[in-house]
Every structure is written in C-alpha cells, then in structure tokens.
mmCIF file of C-alpha atoms in Angstrom:
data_model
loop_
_atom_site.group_PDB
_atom_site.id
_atom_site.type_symbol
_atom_site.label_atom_id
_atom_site.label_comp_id
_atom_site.label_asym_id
_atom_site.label_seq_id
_atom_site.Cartn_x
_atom_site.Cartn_y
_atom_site.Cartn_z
ATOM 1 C CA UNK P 1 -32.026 6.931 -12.804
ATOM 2 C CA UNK P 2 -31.100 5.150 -10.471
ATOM 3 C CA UNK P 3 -27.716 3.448 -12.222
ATOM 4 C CA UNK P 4 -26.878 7.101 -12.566
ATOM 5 C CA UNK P 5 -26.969 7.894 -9.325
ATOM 6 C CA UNK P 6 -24.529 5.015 -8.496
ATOM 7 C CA UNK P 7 -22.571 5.823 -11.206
ATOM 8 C CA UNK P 8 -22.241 9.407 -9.936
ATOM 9 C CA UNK P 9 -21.742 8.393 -6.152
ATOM 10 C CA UNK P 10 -18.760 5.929 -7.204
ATOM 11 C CA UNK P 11 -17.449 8.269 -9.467
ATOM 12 C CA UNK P 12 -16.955 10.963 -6.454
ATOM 13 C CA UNK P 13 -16.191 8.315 -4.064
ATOM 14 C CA UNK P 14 -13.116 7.752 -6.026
ATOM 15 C CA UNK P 15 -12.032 10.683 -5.978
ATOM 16 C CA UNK P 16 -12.572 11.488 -2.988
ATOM 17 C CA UNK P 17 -9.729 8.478 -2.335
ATOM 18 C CA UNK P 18 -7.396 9.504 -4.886
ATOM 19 C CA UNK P 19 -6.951 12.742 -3.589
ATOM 20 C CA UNK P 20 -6.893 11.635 0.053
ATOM 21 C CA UNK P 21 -4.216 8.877 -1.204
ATOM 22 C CA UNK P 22 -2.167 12.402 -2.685
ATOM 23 C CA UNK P 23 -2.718 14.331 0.075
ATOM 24 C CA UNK P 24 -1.202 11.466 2.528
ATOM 25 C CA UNK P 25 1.784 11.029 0.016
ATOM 26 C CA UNK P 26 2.294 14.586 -0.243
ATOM 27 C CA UNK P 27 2.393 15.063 3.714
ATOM 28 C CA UNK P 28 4.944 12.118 4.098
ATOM 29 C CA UNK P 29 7.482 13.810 1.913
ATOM 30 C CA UNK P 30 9.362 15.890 4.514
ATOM 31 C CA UNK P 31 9.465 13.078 6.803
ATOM 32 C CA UNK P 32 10.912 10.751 4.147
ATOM 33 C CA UNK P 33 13.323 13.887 2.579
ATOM 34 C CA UNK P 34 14.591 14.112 6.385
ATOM 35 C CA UNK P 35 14.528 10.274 7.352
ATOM 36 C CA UNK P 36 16.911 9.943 3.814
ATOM 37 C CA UNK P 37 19.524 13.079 4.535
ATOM 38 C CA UNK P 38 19.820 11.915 8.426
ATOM 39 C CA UNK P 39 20.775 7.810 7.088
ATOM 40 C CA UNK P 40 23.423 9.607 4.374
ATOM 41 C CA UNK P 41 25.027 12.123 7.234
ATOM 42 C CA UNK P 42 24.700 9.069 9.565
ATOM 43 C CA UNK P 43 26.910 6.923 6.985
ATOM 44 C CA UNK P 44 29.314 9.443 6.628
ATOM 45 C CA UNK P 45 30.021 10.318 9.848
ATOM 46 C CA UNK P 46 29.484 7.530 11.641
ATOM 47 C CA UNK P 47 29.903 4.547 9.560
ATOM 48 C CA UNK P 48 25.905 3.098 9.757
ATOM 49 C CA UNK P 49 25.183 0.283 7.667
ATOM 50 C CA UNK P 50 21.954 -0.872 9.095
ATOM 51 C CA UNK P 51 18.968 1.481 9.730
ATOM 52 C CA UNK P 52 16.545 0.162 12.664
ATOM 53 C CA UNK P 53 14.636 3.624 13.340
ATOM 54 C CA UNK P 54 14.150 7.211 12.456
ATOM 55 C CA UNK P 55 13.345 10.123 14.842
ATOM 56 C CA UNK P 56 12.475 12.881 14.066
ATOM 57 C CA UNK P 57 12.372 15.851 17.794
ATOM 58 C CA UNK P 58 11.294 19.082 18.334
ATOM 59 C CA UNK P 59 11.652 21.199 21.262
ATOM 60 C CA UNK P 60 13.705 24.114 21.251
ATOM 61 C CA UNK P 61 15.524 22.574 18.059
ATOM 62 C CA UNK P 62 15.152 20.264 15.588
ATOM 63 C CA UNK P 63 17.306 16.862 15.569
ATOM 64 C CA UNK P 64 16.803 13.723 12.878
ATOM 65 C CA UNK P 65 18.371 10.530 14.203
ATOM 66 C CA UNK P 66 18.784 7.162 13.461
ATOM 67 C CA UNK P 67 19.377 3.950 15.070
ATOM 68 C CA UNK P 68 21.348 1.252 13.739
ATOM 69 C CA UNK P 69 24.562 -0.733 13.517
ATOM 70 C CA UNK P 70 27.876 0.223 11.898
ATOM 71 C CA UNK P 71 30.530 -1.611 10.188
ATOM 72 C CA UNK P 72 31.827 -3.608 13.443
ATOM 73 C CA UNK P 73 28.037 -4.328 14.227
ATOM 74 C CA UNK P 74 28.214 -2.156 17.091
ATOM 75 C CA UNK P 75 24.299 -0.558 18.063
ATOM 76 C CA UNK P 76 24.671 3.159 17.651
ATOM 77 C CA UNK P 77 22.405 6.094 17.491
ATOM 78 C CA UNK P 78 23.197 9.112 15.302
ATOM 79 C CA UNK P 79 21.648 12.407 16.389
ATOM 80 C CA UNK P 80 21.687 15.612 13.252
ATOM 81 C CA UNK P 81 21.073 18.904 14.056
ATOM 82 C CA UNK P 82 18.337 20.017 11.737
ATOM 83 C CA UNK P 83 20.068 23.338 11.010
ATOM 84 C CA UNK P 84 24.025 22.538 9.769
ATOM 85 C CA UNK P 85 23.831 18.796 10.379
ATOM 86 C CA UNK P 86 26.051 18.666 13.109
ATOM 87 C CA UNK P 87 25.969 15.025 14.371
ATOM 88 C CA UNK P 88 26.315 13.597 17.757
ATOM 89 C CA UNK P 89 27.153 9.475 17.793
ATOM 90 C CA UNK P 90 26.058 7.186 20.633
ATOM 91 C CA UNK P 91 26.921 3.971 21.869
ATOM 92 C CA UNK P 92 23.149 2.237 22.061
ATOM 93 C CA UNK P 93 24.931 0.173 24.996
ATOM 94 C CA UNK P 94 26.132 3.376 27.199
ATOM 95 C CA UNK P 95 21.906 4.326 26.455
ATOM 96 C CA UNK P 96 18.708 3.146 27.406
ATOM 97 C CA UNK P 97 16.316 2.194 24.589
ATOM 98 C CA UNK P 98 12.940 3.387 23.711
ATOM 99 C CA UNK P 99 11.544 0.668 24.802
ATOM 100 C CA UNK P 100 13.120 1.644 28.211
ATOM 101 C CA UNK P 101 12.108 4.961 27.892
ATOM 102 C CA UNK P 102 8.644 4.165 27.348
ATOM 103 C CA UNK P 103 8.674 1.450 30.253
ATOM 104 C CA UNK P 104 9.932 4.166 33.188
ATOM 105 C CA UNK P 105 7.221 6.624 31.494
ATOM 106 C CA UNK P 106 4.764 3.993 32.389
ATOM 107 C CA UNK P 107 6.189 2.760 35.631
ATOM 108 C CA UNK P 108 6.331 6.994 36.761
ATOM 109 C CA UNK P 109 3.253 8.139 35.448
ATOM 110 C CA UNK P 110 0.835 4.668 36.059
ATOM 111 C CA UNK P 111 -1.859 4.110 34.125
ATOM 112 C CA UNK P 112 -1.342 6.480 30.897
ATOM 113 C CA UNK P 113 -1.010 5.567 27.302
ATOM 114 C CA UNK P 114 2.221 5.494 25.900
ATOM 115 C CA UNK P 115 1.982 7.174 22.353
ATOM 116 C CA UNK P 116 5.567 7.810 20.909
ATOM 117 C CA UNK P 117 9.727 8.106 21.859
ATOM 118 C CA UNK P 118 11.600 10.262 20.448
ATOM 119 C CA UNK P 119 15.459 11.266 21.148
ATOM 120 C CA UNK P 120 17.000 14.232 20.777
ATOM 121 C CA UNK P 121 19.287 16.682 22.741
ATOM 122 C CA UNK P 122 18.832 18.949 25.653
ATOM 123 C CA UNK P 123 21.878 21.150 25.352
ATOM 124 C CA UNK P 124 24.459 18.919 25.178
ATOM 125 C CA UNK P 125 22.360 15.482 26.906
ATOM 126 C CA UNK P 126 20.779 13.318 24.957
ATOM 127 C CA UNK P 127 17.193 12.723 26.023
ATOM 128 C CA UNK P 128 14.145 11.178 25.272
ATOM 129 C CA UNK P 129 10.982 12.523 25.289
ATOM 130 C CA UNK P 130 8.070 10.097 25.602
ATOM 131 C CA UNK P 131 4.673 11.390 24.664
ATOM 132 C CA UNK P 132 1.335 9.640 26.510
ATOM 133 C CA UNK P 133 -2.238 10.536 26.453
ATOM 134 C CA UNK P 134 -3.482 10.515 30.745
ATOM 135 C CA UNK P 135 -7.132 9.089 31.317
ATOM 136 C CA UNK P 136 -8.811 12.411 30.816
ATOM 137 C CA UNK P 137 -7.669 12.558 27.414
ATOM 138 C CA UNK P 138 -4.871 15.009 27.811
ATOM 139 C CA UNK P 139 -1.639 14.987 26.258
ATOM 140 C CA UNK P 140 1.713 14.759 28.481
ATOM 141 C CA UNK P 141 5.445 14.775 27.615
ATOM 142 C CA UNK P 142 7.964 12.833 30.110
ATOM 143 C CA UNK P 143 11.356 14.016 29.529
ATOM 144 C CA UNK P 144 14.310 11.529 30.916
ATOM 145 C CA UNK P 145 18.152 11.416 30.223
ATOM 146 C CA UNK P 146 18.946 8.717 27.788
ATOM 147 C CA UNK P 147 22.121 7.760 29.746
ATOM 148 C CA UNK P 148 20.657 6.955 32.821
ATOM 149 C CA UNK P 149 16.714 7.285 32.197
ATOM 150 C CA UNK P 150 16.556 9.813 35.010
ATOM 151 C CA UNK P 151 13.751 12.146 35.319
ATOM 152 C CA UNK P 152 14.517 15.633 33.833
ATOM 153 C CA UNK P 153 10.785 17.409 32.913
ATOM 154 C CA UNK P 154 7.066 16.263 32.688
ATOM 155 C CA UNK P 155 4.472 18.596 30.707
ATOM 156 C CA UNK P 156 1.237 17.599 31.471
ATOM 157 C CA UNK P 157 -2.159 18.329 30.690
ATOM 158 C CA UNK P 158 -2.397 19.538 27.408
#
C-alpha cells in the first residue's frame, strides 16, 4: 500500500515538473523571438557582431535593444521600435551604462534595491529606466537620460 502511494506521489510529482518545465519554456518564447529579430535588425543596420545584452522597454512604446560591438569593435547600443523596427544606433561611449544607471538610482534614492535597467526612448532621448523595490516593499521606476544620467521622472510607490 504503501509502495503505491509513493509510486503515485512520484508519478504526479513529475508531472507536476514537466509541465512547470513547459510552461517556463513556453513563456520565454516571445522574449527569445524578440531578443533574435532585434540582434538580425541590429546586424543589418548597424553592423553588430558581438551581442553583450538584450532589453526589452515598455512605457508608452515598445523598444528591443541590444548592446554590443560592431565590425571596428566600437561599443554600440541598437534601440528597435517594436512596431516597424525603426532603429536608433548609439555610441556606448557618448552613454552611460547600466551599471551607471543603476549606481545614480542608488546614490538618488539611498537605501532601495536595485531590480533591473532597461533602455529605451522617451520621444526622441534615449533613457533608462531603472526599476527598485523601496524598504516597504513597493515598487519604484527612476527614469534618467542615458546621455548624461540626469534625472527626468521617478514613479514611486507601487
């Protein structure tokens, strides 16, 4: 009786990870669909060899980009509009990096918890918007200009 019961329990068990393991694959697919489209417009239009990191941001719109080097090994950063791929190209040395980013979140908003970066564009600036949890457990958005890493929005509280 016993042995059955085991047999049962590890039978469920197992698929209750197998279709966990699908539904995580399944989820992922847009991300890697979009991550793969942004690196082929980014090669076209820009000339990216190397592929360092994928964004994906979503405010008002929806912009994919990529960071990496081109042909001359120059850093760039390659920003697609989600809707008719139109593509803006950066010079990662006329930007500030995520890391950046994330480092005058922190030194603005003190003692929060730095979550993600992710670029994208504000009309026509290129921004990044940092995402950190505050101490009560709320949510926040810090919105600075990836040229100069000047202070543009904060959402808090959510």
């Amino acid at each position: 009786m016993k042995k059955g019961i085991l047999i049962t329990l590890a039978v469920v068990m197992s698929f209750v990870l197998v279709c966990s393991i699908t539904l995580l694959t399944i989820s992922q697919e847009p991300i890697k669909k979009a991550e793969k489209e942004t690196i082929i417009i980014a090669k076209e239009a820009a000339g990216l060899v190397t592929v360092s990191d994928f964004y994906w941001y979503n405010r008002d719109k929806t912009y994919f980009s990529v960071v990496g080097s081109n042909k001359d090994d120059e850093e760039i950063m390659v920003i697609v509009t989600k809707d008719g791929g139109a593509t803006t190209i950066l010079n990662q040395d006329e930007f500030i990096t995520e890391q950046q980013a994330k480092e005058l979140t922190r030194e603005a908003k003190g003692s929060v918890d730095i979550l993600e970066a992710r670029i994208g564009l504000e009309g026509d600036i290129p921004i990044w918007e940092v995402s950190y949890k505050e101490e009560n457990g709320r949510l926040g958005y810090y919105v600075l200009t990836a040229k100069s890493g000047k202070w543009v929005s904060d959402i808090e509280n959510i």
